mmCIF file of C-alpha atoms in Angstrom:
data_model
loop_
_atom_site.group_PDB
_atom_site.id
_atom_site.type_symbol
_atom_site.label_atom_id
_atom_site.label_comp_id
_atom_site.label_asym_id
_atom_site.label_seq_id
_atom_site.Cartn_x
_atom_site.Cartn_y
_atom_site.Cartn_z
ATOM 1 C CA MET M 1 -122.653 190.868 -34.699
ATOM 2 C CA ALA M 2 -123.278 192.324 -31.239
ATOM 3 C CA GLY M 3 -123.816 188.968 -29.551
ATOM 4 C CA MET M 4 -127.012 187.092 -28.887
ATOM 5 C CA PRO M 5 -129.707 188.838 -26.790
ATOM 6 C CA LEU M 6 -130.135 187.043 -23.465
ATOM 7 C CA LEU M 7 -133.098 186.675 -21.140
ATOM 8 C CA VAL M 8 -131.404 185.647 -17.884
ATOM 9 C CA LEU M 9 -133.156 183.634 -15.168
ATOM 10 C CA SER M 10 -131.776 183.224 -11.638
ATOM 11 C CA SER M 11 -133.053 181.544 -8.494
ATOM 12 C CA ALA M 12 -132.003 180.056 -5.177
ATOM 13 C CA SER M 13 -134.659 177.338 -5.581
ATOM 14 C CA LEU M 14 -134.500 174.397 -7.966
ATOM 15 C CA LEU M 15 -138.313 174.127 -7.955
ATOM 16 C CA ALA M 16 -138.830 177.836 -8.670
ATOM 17 C CA ARG M 17 -136.282 177.787 -11.499
ATOM 18 C CA SER M 18 -137.896 174.722 -13.062
ATOM 19 C CA VAL M 19 -141.413 176.199 -13.007
ATOM 20 C CA ALA M 20 -140.196 179.584 -14.246
ATOM 21 C CA ALA M 21 -138.140 178.011 -17.031
ATOM 22 C CA ASP M 22 -141.143 176.038 -18.291
ATOM 23 C CA ALA M 23 -143.232 179.227 -18.238
ATOM 24 C CA LEU M 24 -140.591 181.223 -20.094
ATOM 25 C CA ARG M 25 -140.269 178.552 -22.775
ATOM 26 C CA ALA M 26 -144.042 178.549 -23.220
ATOM 27 C CA ASN M 27 -144.153 182.337 -23.567
ATOM 28 C CA TYR M 28 -141.060 182.606 -25.784
ATOM 29 C CA PRO M 29 -141.605 179.544 -28.008
ATOM 30 C CA THR M 30 -139.130 180.621 -30.701
ATOM 31 C CA ALA M 31 -136.212 181.040 -28.270
ATOM 32 C CA PRO M 32 -133.700 178.268 -27.553
ATOM 33 C CA TYR M 33 -133.254 177.475 -23.864
ATOM 34 C CA ILE M 34 -129.871 176.903 -22.206
ATOM 35 C CA GLN M 35 -129.799 175.557 -18.664
ATOM 36 C CA LEU M 36 -126.590 175.756 -16.654
ATOM 37 C CA ASP M 37 -126.021 173.579 -13.591
ATOM 38 C CA ALA M 38 -122.986 173.510 -11.346
ATOM 39 C CA HIS M 39 -121.402 170.870 -9.176
ATOM 40 C CA VAL M 40 -118.559 171.817 -6.866
ATOM 41 C CA GLU M 41 -116.030 169.146 -5.961
ATOM 42 C CA ASN M 42 -113.511 169.680 -3.176
ATOM 43 C CA GLY M 43 -110.112 170.209 -4.735
ATOM 44 C CA ALA M 44 -111.439 169.639 -8.251
ATOM 45 C CA GLY M 45 -113.074 172.978 -8.963
ATOM 46 C CA THR M 46 -116.503 173.481 -10.482
ATOM 47 C CA THR M 47 -118.177 171.333 -13.093
ATOM 48 C CA ILE M 48 -120.620 173.264 -15.283
ATOM 49 C CA THR M 49 -123.171 171.138 -17.126
ATOM 50 C CA THR M 50 -124.861 172.847 -20.052
ATOM 51 C CA ARG M 51 -128.144 171.575 -21.475
ATOM 52 C CA THR M 52 -129.323 173.230 -24.672
ATOM 53 C CA TYR M 53 -132.929 172.810 -25.775
ATOM 54 C CA ALA M 54 -134.329 173.723 -29.157
ATOM 55 C CA PRO M 55 -137.171 176.272 -29.258
ATOM 56 C CA ALA M 56 -140.362 174.946 -27.679
ATOM 57 C CA GLN M 57 -142.297 175.349 -30.929
ATOM 58 C CA THR M 58 -140.016 172.852 -32.651
ATOM 59 C CA GLU M 59 -139.457 169.191 -31.939
ATOM 60 C CA ALA M 60 -137.685 169.018 -28.575
ATOM 61 C CA THR M 61 -133.976 168.319 -28.853
ATOM 62 C CA GLN M 62 -131.294 168.431 -26.226
ATOM 63 C CA GLU M 63 -127.544 168.716 -26.273
ATOM 64 C CA THR M 64 -125.478 168.273 -23.135
ATOM 65 C CA ALA M 65 -121.934 169.433 -22.598
ATOM 66 C CA VAL M 66 -119.820 169.301 -19.450
ATOM 67 C CA TYR M 67 -117.049 171.776 -18.659
ATOM 68 C CA ARG M 68 -114.689 171.375 -15.719
ATOM 69 C CA LYS M 69 -113.318 174.636 -14.393
ATOM 70 C CA THR M 70 -110.967 175.505 -11.549
ATOM 71 C CA GLN M 71 -112.869 178.749 -10.981
ATOM 72 C CA CYS M 72 -115.719 179.370 -8.568
ATOM 73 C CA THR M 73 -119.241 178.771 -9.859
ATOM 74 C CA SER M 74 -119.969 182.413 -10.725
ATOM 75 C CA CYS M 75 -116.640 182.884 -12.498
ATOM 76 C CA ALA M 76 -117.084 179.636 -14.416
ATOM 77 C CA THR M 77 -120.596 180.678 -15.420
ATOM 78 C CA ARG M 78 -119.463 184.089 -16.634
ATOM 79 C CA THR M 79 -116.599 182.546 -18.593
ATOM 80 C CA HIS M 80 -118.979 180.083 -20.210
ATOM 81 C CA LEU M 81 -121.434 182.833 -21.201
ATOM 82 C CA SER M 82 -118.612 184.756 -22.859
ATOM 83 C CA HIS M 83 -118.083 181.811 -25.215
ATOM 84 C CA LEU M 84 -121.657 181.675 -26.477
ATOM 85 C CA PRO M 85 -121.834 182.119 -30.255
ATOM 86 C CA ASP M 86 -123.042 185.312 -31.878
ATOM 87 C CA SER M 87 -126.661 185.408 -32.980
ATOM 88 C CA ASP M 88 -129.484 187.871 -33.505
ATOM 89 C CA GLU M 89 -132.029 185.529 -31.898
ATOM 90 C CA LEU M 90 -133.160 185.763 -28.285
ATOM 91 C CA VAL M 91 -131.865 182.983 -26.011
ATOM 92 C CA LEU M 92 -133.232 181.991 -22.603
ATOM 93 C CA ILE M 93 -130.450 181.361 -20.075
ATOM 94 C CA ALA M 94 -131.065 179.724 -16.671
ATOM 95 C CA LEU M 95 -128.154 180.334 -14.298
ATOM 96 C CA PRO M 96 -127.033 177.641 -11.851
ATOM 97 C CA ILE M 97 -128.941 177.636 -8.556
ATOM 98 C CA GLY M 98 -127.483 180.278 -6.240
ATOM 99 C CA VAL M 99 -125.545 182.131 -8.955
ATOM 100 C CA SER M 100 -126.735 185.714 -8.914
ATOM 101 C CA GLN M 101 -127.404 188.066 -11.788
ATOM 102 C CA ALA M 102 -124.919 190.418 -10.119
ATOM 103 C CA SER M 103 -122.074 187.971 -10.752
ATOM 104 C CA VAL M 104 -122.650 187.727 -14.498
ATOM 105 C CA VAL M 105 -124.605 190.860 -15.442
ATOM 106 C CA HIS M 106 -122.877 194.217 -15.112
ATOM 107 C CA PRO M 107 -125.009 197.338 -15.714
ATOM 108 C CA ASP M 108 -122.088 199.257 -17.194
ATOM 109 C CA ASP M 109 -121.443 196.837 -20.023
ATOM 110 C CA GLU M 110 -123.081 194.298 -22.270
ATOM 111 C CA THR M 111 -122.455 191.209 -20.205
ATOM 112 C CA THR M 112 -119.787 188.987 -21.723
ATOM 113 C CA GLY M 113 -120.495 190.676 -25.061
ATOM 114 C CA HIS M 114 -124.186 189.742 -25.117
ATOM 115 C CA PRO M 115 -126.942 192.346 -24.653
ATOM 116 C CA ILE M 116 -129.457 191.681 -21.875
ATOM 117 C CA THR M 117 -133.148 191.955 -22.723
ATOM 118 C CA SER M 118 -134.524 190.908 -19.331
ATOM 119 C CA CYS M 119 -133.347 189.825 -15.878
ATOM 120 C CA THR M 120 -135.836 187.472 -14.242
ATOM 121 C CA LEU M 121 -135.848 186.144 -10.675
ATOM 122 C CA ALA M 122 -137.797 183.023 -9.699
ATOM 123 C CA LEU M 123 -138.725 182.494 -6.052
ATOM 124 C CA ILE M 124 -141.037 180.411 -3.876
ATOM 125 C CA ALA M 125 -143.738 182.710 -2.493
ATOM 126 C CA ASP M 126 -144.048 181.043 0.904
ATOM 127 C CA ASP M 127 -140.248 180.986 1.402
ATOM 128 C CA LEU M 128 -139.583 184.688 0.792
ATOM 129 C CA GLU M 129 -140.007 185.945 4.367
ATOM 130 C CA ASP M 130 -138.154 182.989 5.889
ATOM 131 C CA ASP M 131 -135.288 183.543 3.450
ATOM 132 C CA LEU M 132 -135.052 187.223 4.385
ATOM 133 C CA TRP M 133 -134.754 186.286 8.062
ATOM 134 C CA ASP M 134 -132.400 183.333 7.553
ATOM 135 C CA GLY M 135 -129.067 184.050 9.234
ATOM 136 C CA ASN M 136 -127.303 181.063 7.654
ATOM 137 C CA SER M 137 -125.195 181.380 4.528
ATOM 138 C CA LEU M 138 -125.874 180.027 1.060
ATOM 139 C CA THR M 139 -122.922 177.715 1.601
ATOM 140 C CA ASP M 140 -124.776 176.200 4.555
ATOM 141 C CA ARG M 141 -127.502 175.309 2.055
ATOM 142 C CA GLY M 142 -124.980 173.700 -0.233
ATOM 143 C CA LEU M 143 -124.996 176.619 -2.690
ATOM 144 C CA THR M 144 -121.679 178.170 -3.691
ATOM 145 C CA GLY M 145 -122.518 180.897 -6.125
ATOM 146 C CA SER M 146 -119.493 183.150 -5.703
ATOM 147 C CA CYS M 147 -115.820 182.839 -4.841
ATOM 148 C CA SER M 148 -116.368 183.386 -1.117
ATOM 149 C CA ASP M 149 -120.092 182.942 -0.728
ATOM 150 C CA ASP M 150 -120.964 183.881 2.845
ATOM 151 C CA ARG M 151 -124.133 185.683 1.729
ATOM 152 C CA THR M 152 -127.382 184.838 3.442
ATOM 153 C CA PRO M 153 -130.403 183.822 1.332
ATOM 154 C CA GLY M 154 -131.848 187.261 2.124
ATOM 155 C CA GLU M 155 -128.776 189.053 0.809
ATOM 156 C CA PHE M 156 -128.976 186.978 -2.359
ATOM 157 C CA LEU M 157 -132.648 187.825 -2.857
ATOM 158 C CA ILE M 158 -132.275 191.570 -2.209
ATOM 159 C CA SER M 159 -129.404 191.739 -4.691
ATOM 160 C CA GLU M 160 -131.435 189.820 -7.269
ATOM 161 C CA LEU M 161 -134.478 192.041 -6.734
ATOM 162 C CA ALA M 162 -132.307 195.079 -7.503
ATOM 163 C CA TYR M 163 -131.283 193.507 -10.819
ATOM 164 C CA ALA M 164 -134.598 191.915 -11.700
ATOM 165 C CA ASP M 165 -137.082 193.650 -13.956
ATOM 166 C CA THR M 166 -139.351 190.586 -13.691
ATOM 167 C CA VAL M 167 -140.166 188.336 -10.712
ATOM 168 C CA ILE M 168 -141.889 184.985 -11.120
ATOM 169 C CA SER M 169 -143.457 183.987 -7.801
ATOM 170 C CA VAL M 170 -144.122 180.247 -7.616
ATOM 171 C CA SER M 171 -146.574 178.620 -5.206
ATOM 172 C CA ASN M 172 -145.604 175.564 -3.205
ATOM 173 C CA SER M 173 -147.519 172.656 -4.717
ATOM 174 C CA LEU M 174 -148.114 171.183 -1.240
ATOM 175 C CA LEU M 175 -150.282 174.125 -0.171
ATOM 176 C CA SER M 176 -154.045 174.178 -0.570
ATOM 177 C CA THR M 177 -155.435 176.487 -3.243
ATOM 178 C CA GLN M 178 -156.741 178.971 -0.684
ATOM 179 C CA THR M 179 -153.496 178.982 1.327
ATOM 180 C CA ALA M 180 -151.440 179.369 -1.845
ATOM 181 C CA GLN M 181 -153.563 182.338 -2.915
ATOM 182 C CA GLU M 182 -153.241 183.993 0.510
ATOM 183 C CA THR M 183 -149.487 183.419 0.466
ATOM 184 C CA GLN M 184 -149.169 184.893 -3.022
ATOM 185 C CA GLU M 185 -151.139 187.974 -1.941
ATOM 186 C CA ARG M 186 -148.913 188.465 1.109
ATOM 187 C CA THR M 187 -145.781 187.977 -0.988
ATOM 188 C CA ALA M 188 -147.061 190.399 -3.626
ATOM 189 C CA ASP M 189 -147.630 193.007 -0.915
ATOM 190 C CA LEU M 190 -144.101 192.520 0.443
ATOM 191 C CA LEU M 191 -142.582 192.734 -3.035
ATOM 192 C CA SER M 192 -144.468 196.001 -3.651
ATOM 193 C CA HIS M 193 -142.359 197.425 -0.789
ATOM 194 C CA LEU M 194 -139.078 195.710 -1.715
ATOM 195 C CA ALA M 195 -139.142 195.840 -5.524
ATOM 196 C CA PRO M 196 -141.982 198.040 -6.800
ATOM 197 C CA HIS M 197 -140.133 198.401 -10.101
ATOM 198 C CA ALA M 198 -140.419 194.692 -10.921
ATOM 199 C CA HIS M 199 -143.104 193.155 -13.118
ATOM 200 C CA LEU M 200 -144.575 190.507 -10.813
ATOM 201 C CA ILE M 201 -145.974 187.259 -12.209
ATOM 202 C CA THR M 202 -147.914 185.201 -9.668
ATOM 203 C CA ASP M 203 -149.532 182.770 -12.109
ATOM 204 C CA PRO M 204 -146.854 181.617 -14.568
ATOM 205 C CA SER M 205 -149.379 179.297 -16.223
ATOM 206 C CA GLN M 206 -150.978 182.364 -17.823
ATOM 207 C CA PRO M 207 -149.442 184.186 -20.811
ATOM 208 C CA PHE M 208 -146.977 186.955 -19.915
ATOM 209 C CA THR M 209 -144.092 189.015 -21.260
ATOM 210 C CA CYS M 210 -141.024 189.898 -19.216
ATOM 211 C CA ALA M 211 -140.240 193.550 -18.607
ATOM 212 C CA ALA M 212 -137.269 195.182 -20.315
ATOM 213 C CA TYR M 213 -133.873 195.376 -18.645
ATOM 214 C CA ARG M 214 -132.710 198.967 -17.976
ATOM 215 C CA ALA M 215 -129.083 199.259 -16.933
ATOM 216 C CA GLY M 216 -129.371 202.829 -15.623
ATOM 217 C CA ALA M 217 -132.203 201.921 -13.272
ATOM 218 C CA VAL M 218 -130.256 198.925 -11.983
ATOM 219 C CA THR M 219 -127.263 201.135 -11.258
ATOM 220 C CA SER M 220 -129.459 203.451 -9.154
ATOM 221 C CA ARG M 221 -130.915 200.552 -7.204
ATOM 222 C CA LEU M 222 -127.454 199.207 -6.376
ATOM 223 C CA VAL M 223 -126.267 202.389 -4.603
ATOM 224 C CA PRO M 224 -125.967 201.622 -0.845
ATOM 225 C CA GLY M 225 -128.896 203.042 1.089
ATOM 226 C CA HIS M 226 -130.589 204.325 -2.051
ATOM 227 C CA LEU M 227 -134.367 204.629 -1.919
ATOM 228 C CA ALA M 228 -134.837 203.451 -5.502
ATOM 229 C CA THR M 229 -136.066 200.104 -4.149
ATOM 230 C CA CYS M 230 -138.814 201.782 -2.098
ATOM 231 C CA HIS M 231 -142.391 202.264 -3.228
ATOM 232 C CA PRO M 232 -142.765 205.603 -5.092
ATOM 233 C CA GLN M 233 -145.123 206.890 -2.377
ATOM 234 C CA ALA M 234 -142.475 206.181 0.243
ATOM 235 C CA GLN M 235 -139.878 208.009 -1.856
ATOM 236 C CA GLU M 236 -142.198 211.018 -2.135
ATOM 237 C CA ALA M 237 -142.797 210.987 1.624
ATOM 238 C CA ALA M 238 -139.028 210.947 2.213
ATOM 239 C CA GLN M 239 -138.638 214.110 0.151
ATOM 240 C CA GLY M 240 -141.708 215.839 1.586
ATOM 241 C CA ALA M 241 -142.174 218.168 4.511
ATOM 242 C CA GLU M 242 -143.721 215.536 6.769
ATOM 243 C CA THR M 243 -141.569 214.387 9.674
ATOM 244 C CA CYS M 244 -143.003 210.888 9.372
ATOM 245 C CA GLY M 245 -144.637 209.452 6.293
ATOM 246 C CA HIS M 246 -145.468 205.829 5.793
ATOM 247 C CA LEU M 247 -146.998 203.459 3.303
ATOM 248 C CA HIS M 248 -149.492 200.848 4.483
ATOM 249 C CA GLY M 249 -150.163 197.725 2.472
ATOM 250 C CA PRO M 250 -152.592 194.923 3.331
ATOM 251 C CA ASN M 251 -149.883 193.213 5.402
ATOM 252 C CA PHE M 252 -146.719 195.305 5.373
ATOM 253 C CA THR M 253 -145.819 198.894 6.223
ATOM 254 C CA SER M 254 -142.892 201.007 5.065
ATOM 255 C CA ALA M 255 -142.252 203.713 7.650
ATOM 256 C CA VAL M 256 -140.322 206.728 6.356
ATOM 257 C CA LEU M 257 -138.304 208.284 9.188
ATOM 258 C CA THR M 258 -136.610 211.651 8.695
ATOM 259 C CA ALA M 259 -134.468 214.074 10.679
ATOM 260 C CA ASP M 260 -133.144 217.437 9.505
ATOM 261 C CA SER M 261 -130.757 217.846 12.461
ATOM 262 C CA ILE M 262 -127.504 215.946 12.819
ATOM 263 C CA LEU M 263 -127.708 212.668 14.763
ATOM 264 C CA ASP M 264 -125.554 211.859 17.753
ATOM 265 C CA THR M 265 -123.629 208.736 16.754
ATOM 266 C CA GLN M 266 -123.734 207.154 20.206
ATOM 267 C CA ALA M 267 -127.444 207.846 20.582
ATOM 268 C CA LEU M 268 -128.153 206.262 17.189
ATOM 269 C CA ALA M 269 -126.083 203.224 18.137
ATOM 270 C CA GLN M 270 -128.304 202.876 21.195
ATOM 271 C CA HIS M 271 -131.639 203.390 19.450
ATOM 272 C CA LEU M 272 -131.085 201.887 15.972
ATOM 273 C CA PRO M 273 -131.466 198.243 17.135
ATOM 274 C CA HIS M 274 -134.903 199.157 18.503
ATOM 275 C CA ILE M 275 -135.837 201.169 15.396
ATOM 276 C CA VAL M 276 -135.117 198.258 13.053
ATOM 277 C CA GLU M 277 -136.414 195.522 15.350
ATOM 278 C CA GLY M 278 -138.936 193.404 13.468
ATOM 279 C CA ALA M 279 -138.092 195.006 10.112
ATOM 280 C CA CYS M 280 -137.286 192.674 7.223
ATOM 281 C CA ARG M 281 -135.754 195.486 5.137
ATOM 282 C CA VAL M 282 -134.074 198.792 6.015
ATOM 283 C CA ARG M 283 -132.419 201.362 3.720
ATOM 284 C CA GLY M 284 -131.538 205.030 3.756
ATOM 285 C CA HIS M 285 -128.767 207.334 4.906
ATOM 286 C CA VAL M 286 -127.972 209.295 8.062
ATOM 287 C CA TRP M 287 -126.118 212.485 9.059
ATOM 288 C CA LEU M 288 -123.854 211.597 11.976
ATOM 289 C CA THR M 289 -121.655 213.572 14.346
ATOM 290 C CA ASP M 290 -118.786 211.143 13.704
ATOM 291 C CA HIS M 291 -118.927 211.775 9.927
ATOM 292 C CA PRO M 292 -120.542 215.215 9.498
ATOM 293 C CA GLN M 293 -119.224 215.696 5.944
ATOM 294 C CA GLU M 294 -120.147 212.229 4.671
ATOM 295 C CA ARG M 295 -123.356 210.386 3.934
ATOM 296 C CA VAL M 296 -123.589 207.178 5.904
ATOM 297 C CA ALA M 297 -125.741 204.554 4.215
ATOM 298 C CA VAL M 298 -127.994 202.322 6.298
ATOM 299 C CA GLU M 299 -128.772 198.849 4.946
ATOM 300 C CA GLY M 300 -130.659 196.051 6.649
ATOM 301 C CA ILE M 301 -131.857 192.619 5.546
ATOM 302 C CA GLY M 302 -133.650 190.476 8.093
ATOM 303 C CA PRO M 303 -131.573 190.191 11.279
ATOM 304 C CA THR M 304 -128.553 192.073 9.908
ATOM 305 C CA VAL M 305 -128.164 195.877 9.725
ATOM 306 C CA TRP M 306 -124.990 197.723 8.760
ATOM 307 C CA LEU M 307 -123.742 201.258 8.093
ATOM 308 C CA GLN M 308 -121.150 202.433 5.567
ATOM 309 C CA THR M 309 -119.913 205.772 4.311
ATOM 310 C CA CYS M 310 -120.906 206.466 0.711
ATOM 311 C CA GLY M 311 -119.646 209.895 -0.350
ATOM 312 C CA GLU M 312 -119.930 213.489 0.727
ATOM 313 C CA TRP M 313 -123.031 215.617 1.025
ATOM 314 C CA GLY M 314 -123.493 218.040 -1.837
ATOM 315 C CA PRO M 315 -125.824 220.617 -3.373
ATOM 316 C CA ASP M 316 -128.067 217.883 -4.748
ATOM 317 C CA ILE M 317 -128.001 215.901 -1.497
ATOM 318 C CA PRO M 318 -128.075 218.262 1.503
ATOM 319 C CA PRO M 319 -127.332 216.788 4.961
ATOM 320 C CA ARG M 320 -130.441 214.997 6.189
ATOM 321 C CA SER M 321 -131.294 211.609 7.659
ATOM 322 C CA ILE M 322 -133.826 209.362 5.903
ATOM 323 C CA ILE M 323 -134.465 205.766 6.968
ATOM 324 C CA VAL M 324 -137.153 203.592 5.370
ATOM 325 C CA VAL M 325 -138.129 200.626 7.527
ATOM 326 C CA THR M 326 -140.303 197.815 6.124
ATOM 327 C CA GLY M 327 -142.054 195.227 8.281
ATOM 328 C CA ASP M 328 -145.436 193.714 9.091
ATOM 329 C CA ASP M 329 -145.911 195.077 12.622
ATOM 330 C CA LEU M 330 -144.530 198.617 12.763
ATOM 331 C CA ASP M 331 -145.580 201.749 14.646
ATOM 332 C CA PRO M 332 -144.213 204.570 12.447
ATOM 333 C CA ASP M 333 -144.908 207.324 15.009
ATOM 334 C CA HIS M 334 -143.021 205.432 17.722
ATOM 335 C CA LEU M 335 -140.112 204.774 15.368
ATOM 336 C CA GLN M 336 -139.956 208.460 14.447
ATOM 337 C CA ASP M 337 -139.931 209.392 18.140
ATOM 338 C CA MET M 338 -136.930 207.122 18.704
ATOM 339 C CA LEU M 339 -135.077 208.702 15.790
ATOM 340 C CA ASN M 340 -135.906 212.179 17.148
ATOM 341 C CA GLN M 341 -134.225 211.221 20.422
ATOM 342 C CA CYS M 342 -130.963 210.855 18.490
ATOM 343 C CA THR M 343 -130.987 214.395 17.060
ATOM 344 C CA ILE M 344 -128.873 217.282 18.273
ATOM 345 C CA ASP M 345 -130.213 220.833 18.292
ATOM 346 C CA THR M 346 -127.401 222.441 16.307
ATOM 347 C CA ASP M 347 -128.560 225.992 17.090
ATOM 348 C CA ALA M 348 -128.575 225.262 20.812
ATOM 349 C CA LEU M 349 -125.190 223.575 20.509
ATOM 350 C CA SER M 350 -123.741 226.631 18.717
ATOM 351 C CA ARG M 351 -125.088 228.977 21.389
ATOM 352 C CA GLN M 352 -123.621 226.782 24.099
ATOM 353 C CA LEU M 353 -120.198 226.819 22.438
ATOM 354 C CA LEU M 354 -120.251 230.623 22.135
ATOM 355 C CA HIS M 355 -120.762 231.105 25.886
#
C-alpha cells in the first residue's frame, strides 16, 4: 500500500485546534481522528501523547498511547507519523500545538510515506493581527515546535499559510455576535491579501469540504520573496506597465511598488524602514548595486524585515525591483515615491563614467 491518506491540522492555539478538530470530524464522519499532544521536560526530551478516536459516525472510542522521545517536538512528531500503519482510508491528524506543517510535510515527497490530501490551519480570528506583530518567540509562549524554535507567532502563521490549502478561522467565544462578525470580516480581508489561495472557513459549524493539497503550489509559495502569496490582482499589477499598482480591500491594502532601474543599496537601507513602516506583511525582490547579478529577496512579517540573495537574474526573470507591502493604513503613491528615490539612472551613470 502507499500509506494512509492524511488530512493534517495545525495551530498555535489550543482553542482553535479543538474547534477545528470537532468541525473536521463532523464533516468527515467516516475518518478516524488522531490527536497528538506534546510535553517537553527539561533534560527528559519530549513526551508525545497520542489519542486515537474512532470515526464520528460510529460509537466513540478512544485509545491513548504515550511515547517518550529524546528528539525535539517536531522531530518526534515526524518520527511518530512515519510509524502509522498502512491504510487506504483517510485519517484526520491534529499536530501538537505549535508544530508546523513545514516540519512534517515536505512538498517534494509523500510525508513519512503517507500521501497528504489537505493541509489545514486553525487560527483565532481576533488574534491574527496581534500574532503577526508579536516580537516574542513561540518558546516565550511555552511552545517548542522545532529543534531551536525562536520563531515568532507571525513567522509560524506565515509559514503555515504557505502550506495551508484550507484555513479555519475561529471566533473568540467571549466576543459579542456583532463584534465576532466584524472581526471575522476584517480577518477574511487580511487573509485575502496574505493567502488568497486558501479556502477560508469562517463558520465551522456549517458543512464544508477542505481544499486539495497541491505540492507544486506549496513549493512556489515557499520561495523567498515570491509573490505567489499575493492576491492575483496584485501579481498582475506587479507584472504590468504601471509604476504603482495596488489592491484595496475593505480594511487592508496591498501596495505594489516597482522600479526598473537598479537601486542604490545605501539609499534603500535608508528608505526601506519607512517604506515598510506599518506593514504587517512584505515580500518581493530588489535589484541592488551591491549585488547587481543576483536577485535579493525581501521578506517582512510584522516588525521584522530581512533581505537575502536568492539566485541570479535570468531570461525569465529580468532585473527589476518589485515589493508588495500589505497593511491597513498605506499610501501607495507615497511609498512608490520613496522607492523611486532609491533608483539610479543607469544611462546618466554610464554617460558620467564615459566623460
